[in-house]
Coordinates of C-alpha atoms and ligand atoms in Angstrom, one line a residue:
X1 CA -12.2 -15.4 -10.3
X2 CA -13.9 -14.4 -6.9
X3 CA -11.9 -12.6 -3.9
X4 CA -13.4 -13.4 -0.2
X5 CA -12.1 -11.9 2.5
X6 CA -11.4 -14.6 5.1
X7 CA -11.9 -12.7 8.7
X8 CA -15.4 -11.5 10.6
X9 CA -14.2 -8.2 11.4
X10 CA -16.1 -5.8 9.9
X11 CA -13.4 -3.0 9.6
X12 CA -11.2 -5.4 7.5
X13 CA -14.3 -6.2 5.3
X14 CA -14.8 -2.5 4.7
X15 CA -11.4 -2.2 4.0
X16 CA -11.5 -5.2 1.3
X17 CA -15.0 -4.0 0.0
X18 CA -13.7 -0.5 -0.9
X19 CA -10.6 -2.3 -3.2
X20 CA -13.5 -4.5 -5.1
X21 CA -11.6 -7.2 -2.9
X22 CA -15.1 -8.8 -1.0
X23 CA -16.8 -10.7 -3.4
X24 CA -17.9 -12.8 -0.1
X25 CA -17.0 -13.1 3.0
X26 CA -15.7 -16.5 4.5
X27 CA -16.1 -17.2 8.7
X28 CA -15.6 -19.8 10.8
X29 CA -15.8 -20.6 15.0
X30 CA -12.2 -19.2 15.5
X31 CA -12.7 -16.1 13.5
X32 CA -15.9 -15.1 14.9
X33 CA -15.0 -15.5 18.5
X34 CA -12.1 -13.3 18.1
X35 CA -14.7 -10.6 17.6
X36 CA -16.8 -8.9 20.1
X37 CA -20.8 -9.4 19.8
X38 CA -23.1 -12.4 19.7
X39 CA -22.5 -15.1 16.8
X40 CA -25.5 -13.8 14.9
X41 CA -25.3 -10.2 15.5
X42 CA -22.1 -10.9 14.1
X43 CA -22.8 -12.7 10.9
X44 CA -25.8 -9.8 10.6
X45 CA -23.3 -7.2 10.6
X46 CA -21.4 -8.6 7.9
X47 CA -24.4 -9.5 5.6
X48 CA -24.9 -5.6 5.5
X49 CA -21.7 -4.9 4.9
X50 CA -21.7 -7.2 1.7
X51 CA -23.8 -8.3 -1.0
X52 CA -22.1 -11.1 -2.0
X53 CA -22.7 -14.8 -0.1
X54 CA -21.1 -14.8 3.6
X55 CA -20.4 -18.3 4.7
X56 CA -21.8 -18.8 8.0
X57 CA -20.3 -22.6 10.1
X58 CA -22.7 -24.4 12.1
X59 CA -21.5 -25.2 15.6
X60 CA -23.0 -28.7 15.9
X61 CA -21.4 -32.0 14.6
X62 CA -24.6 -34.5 14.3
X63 CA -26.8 -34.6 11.8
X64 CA -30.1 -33.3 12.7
X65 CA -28.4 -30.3 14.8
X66 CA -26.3 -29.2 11.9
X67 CA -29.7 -29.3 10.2
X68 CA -31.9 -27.3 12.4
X69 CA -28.7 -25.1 13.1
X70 CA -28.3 -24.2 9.4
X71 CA -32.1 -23.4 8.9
X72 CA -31.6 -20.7 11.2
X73 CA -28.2 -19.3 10.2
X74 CA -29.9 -19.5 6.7
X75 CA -32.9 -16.6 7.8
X76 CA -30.1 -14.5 9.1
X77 CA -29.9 -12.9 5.9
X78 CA -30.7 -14.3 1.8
X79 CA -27.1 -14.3 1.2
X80 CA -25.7 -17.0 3.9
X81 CA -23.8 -19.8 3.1
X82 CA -24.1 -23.1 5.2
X83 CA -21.1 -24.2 6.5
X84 CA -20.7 -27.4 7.4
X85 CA -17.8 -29.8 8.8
X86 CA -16.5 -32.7 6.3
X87 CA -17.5 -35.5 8.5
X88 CA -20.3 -38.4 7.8
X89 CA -23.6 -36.6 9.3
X90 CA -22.1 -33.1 7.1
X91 CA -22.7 -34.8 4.2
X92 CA -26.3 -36.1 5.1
X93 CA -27.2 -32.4 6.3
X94 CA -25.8 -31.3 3.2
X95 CA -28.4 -33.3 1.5
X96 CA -31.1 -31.9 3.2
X97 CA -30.5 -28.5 3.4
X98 CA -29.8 -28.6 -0.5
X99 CA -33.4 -29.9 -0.9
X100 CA -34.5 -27.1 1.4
X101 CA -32.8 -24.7 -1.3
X102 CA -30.3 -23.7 0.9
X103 CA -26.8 -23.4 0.1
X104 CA -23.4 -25.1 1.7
X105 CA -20.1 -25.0 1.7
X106 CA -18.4 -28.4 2.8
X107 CA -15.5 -26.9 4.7
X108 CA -12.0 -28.9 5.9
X109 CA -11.5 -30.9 2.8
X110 CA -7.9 -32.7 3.1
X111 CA -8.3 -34.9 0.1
X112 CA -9.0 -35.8 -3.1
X113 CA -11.3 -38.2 -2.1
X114 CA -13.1 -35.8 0.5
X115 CA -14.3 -33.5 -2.4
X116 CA -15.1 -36.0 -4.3
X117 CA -17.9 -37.2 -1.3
X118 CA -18.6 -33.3 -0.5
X119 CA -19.7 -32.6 -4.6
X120 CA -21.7 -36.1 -4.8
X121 CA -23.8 -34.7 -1.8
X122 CA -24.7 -31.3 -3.5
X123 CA -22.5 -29.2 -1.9
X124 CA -22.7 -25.7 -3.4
X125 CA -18.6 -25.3 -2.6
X126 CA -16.0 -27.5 -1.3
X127 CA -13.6 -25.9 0.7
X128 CA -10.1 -27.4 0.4
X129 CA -7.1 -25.9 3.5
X130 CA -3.7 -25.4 1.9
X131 CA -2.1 -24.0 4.3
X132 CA -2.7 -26.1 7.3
X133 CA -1.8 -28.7 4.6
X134 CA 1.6 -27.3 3.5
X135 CA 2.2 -26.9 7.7
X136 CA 2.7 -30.6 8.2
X137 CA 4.9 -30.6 5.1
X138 CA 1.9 -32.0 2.8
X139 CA 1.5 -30.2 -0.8
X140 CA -1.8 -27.9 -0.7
X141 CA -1.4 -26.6 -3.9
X142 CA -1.1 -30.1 -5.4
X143 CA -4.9 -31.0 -3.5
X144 CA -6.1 -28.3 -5.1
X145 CA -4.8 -28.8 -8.4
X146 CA -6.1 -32.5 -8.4
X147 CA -9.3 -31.4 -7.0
X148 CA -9.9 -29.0 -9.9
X149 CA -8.5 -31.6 -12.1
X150 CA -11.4 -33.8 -10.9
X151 CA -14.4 -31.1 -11.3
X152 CA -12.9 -30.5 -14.5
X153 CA -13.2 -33.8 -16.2
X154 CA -16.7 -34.7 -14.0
X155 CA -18.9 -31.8 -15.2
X156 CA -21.9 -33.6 -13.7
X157 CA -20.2 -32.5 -10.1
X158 CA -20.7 -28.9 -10.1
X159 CA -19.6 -27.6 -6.8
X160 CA -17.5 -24.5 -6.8
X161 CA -13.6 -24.5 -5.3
X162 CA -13.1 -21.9 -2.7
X163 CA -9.4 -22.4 -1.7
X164 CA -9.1 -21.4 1.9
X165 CA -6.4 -21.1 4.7
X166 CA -4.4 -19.0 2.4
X167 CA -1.0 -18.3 3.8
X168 CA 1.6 -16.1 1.5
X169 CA 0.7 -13.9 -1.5
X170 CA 2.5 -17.1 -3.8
X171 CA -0.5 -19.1 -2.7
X172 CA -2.6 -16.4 -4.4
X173 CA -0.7 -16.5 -7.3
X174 CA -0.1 -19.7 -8.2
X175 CA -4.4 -20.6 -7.6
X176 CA -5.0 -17.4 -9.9
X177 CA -2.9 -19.3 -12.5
X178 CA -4.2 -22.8 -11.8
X179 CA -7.9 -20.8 -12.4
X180 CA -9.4 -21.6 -9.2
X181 CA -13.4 -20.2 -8.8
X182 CA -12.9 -18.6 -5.6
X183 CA -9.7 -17.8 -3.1
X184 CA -10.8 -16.4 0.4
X185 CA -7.7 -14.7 1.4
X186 CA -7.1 -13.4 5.1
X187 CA -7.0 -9.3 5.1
X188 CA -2.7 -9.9 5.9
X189 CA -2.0 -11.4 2.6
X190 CA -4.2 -9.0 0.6
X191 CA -2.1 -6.2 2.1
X192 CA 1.1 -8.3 1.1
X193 CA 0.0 -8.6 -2.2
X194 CA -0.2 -4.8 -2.3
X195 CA 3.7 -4.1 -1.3
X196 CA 6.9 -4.6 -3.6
X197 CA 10.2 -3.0 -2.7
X198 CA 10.5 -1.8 -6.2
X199 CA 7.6 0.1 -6.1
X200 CA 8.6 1.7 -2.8
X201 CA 12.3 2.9 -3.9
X202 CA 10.3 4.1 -7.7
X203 CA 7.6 6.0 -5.7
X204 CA 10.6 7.4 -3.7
X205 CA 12.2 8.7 -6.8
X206 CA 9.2 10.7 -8.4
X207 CA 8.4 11.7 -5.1
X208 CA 12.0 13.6 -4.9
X209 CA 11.8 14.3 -8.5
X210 CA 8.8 16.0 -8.3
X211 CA 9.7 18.7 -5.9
X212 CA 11.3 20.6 -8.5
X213 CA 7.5 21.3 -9.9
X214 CA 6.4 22.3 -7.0
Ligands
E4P1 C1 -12.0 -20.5 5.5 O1 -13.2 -20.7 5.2 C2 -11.3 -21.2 6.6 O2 -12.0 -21.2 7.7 C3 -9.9 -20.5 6.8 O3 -9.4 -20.2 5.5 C4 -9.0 -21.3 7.7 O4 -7.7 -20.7 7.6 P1 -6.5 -21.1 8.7 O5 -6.0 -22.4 8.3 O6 -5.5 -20.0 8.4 O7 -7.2 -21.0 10.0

């Protein structure tokens, strides 16, 4: 299982990198221009940071801009990822840019049927939203689980799950057990994951314990 941090900010990837907790790095539009800096300079910044691939979303929504857009997000650095919007021309560009060698991430899958378009194109991942599902009282875990159901028993589709807009440390659980490839996690539920109030009140414990060692 792979761990991407979901957020452009470079001190949250340096926090995630130094847990082992960056195996990529997932942007998009709204995460980047929360950050100060030009688009690229941004995505630059973050391809030195990490090693692993950093999914970069082309602005454009027709076919031949997403194309020319993700040739040039692509020479940013070897490790960019083309993402691209699940809409009709995505799936063409998709197609091109794979023949080009470069990779892509289909990214706002809803449905079943959605990833089952994105993997016939050559998509390198397929990027499913729980959360934004489970907000208008839709299941995102069950998506996913059908989706992986699908790429399961179809091994000639070979696009790799990341499960995105990640919302509670449950969500990380439950994908961990359902043995998703890759979870991109924003850097709030990593630190939730961290916490239990157990620990705490033990830690407290030793803590007072151990001044009579000292
Ligand atoms: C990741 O690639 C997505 O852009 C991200 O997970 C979206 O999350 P959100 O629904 O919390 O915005």
């Amino acid at each position: 299982m792979d761990i991407y941090v979901d957020t452009a900010n470079l001190a949250e990837i340096k926090q995630a990198h130094e847990l082992g907790l960056a195996d990529g790095v997932t942007t998009n539009p709204t995460l980047i221009a929360k950050e100060n800096g030009d688009f690229k300079d941004i995505l630059k910044g973050i391809c030195r940071e990490v090693s692993g691939p950093v999914h970069a979303e082309v602005l454009s929504l027709e076919y031949e801009k997403m194309v020319t857009e993700g040739r040039e997000l692509a020479k940013i650095a070897d490790n960019i990822v083309i993402k691209i919007p699940m809409n009709h021309d995505g799936l063409k560009a998709v197609r091109s840019l794979k023949a080009e060698g470069i990779r892509t991430n289909i990214t706002l899958i809803f449905s079943a049927g959605q990833a089952i378009l994105a993997a016939k194109a050559g998509t390198t991942y397929l990027c499913p939203f729980l959360g934004r599902l489970d907000d208008i009282s839709a299941n995102g875990l069950e998506l996913l689980d059908t989706i992986q159901t699908i790429l399961i028993n179809n091994p000639d589709l070979d696009a790799k799950i990341i499960a995105a807009s990640i919302r509670t440390p449950i969500h990380v659980v439950e994908l961990a057990a359902m043995g998703i490839d890759i979870l991109t996690i924003p850097s709030k539920v990593l630190e939730q994951l961290e916490h239990h109030p157990l620990t705490d009140i033990g830690i407290e414990q030793f803590t007072k314990d151990a001044e009579k060692f000292k």
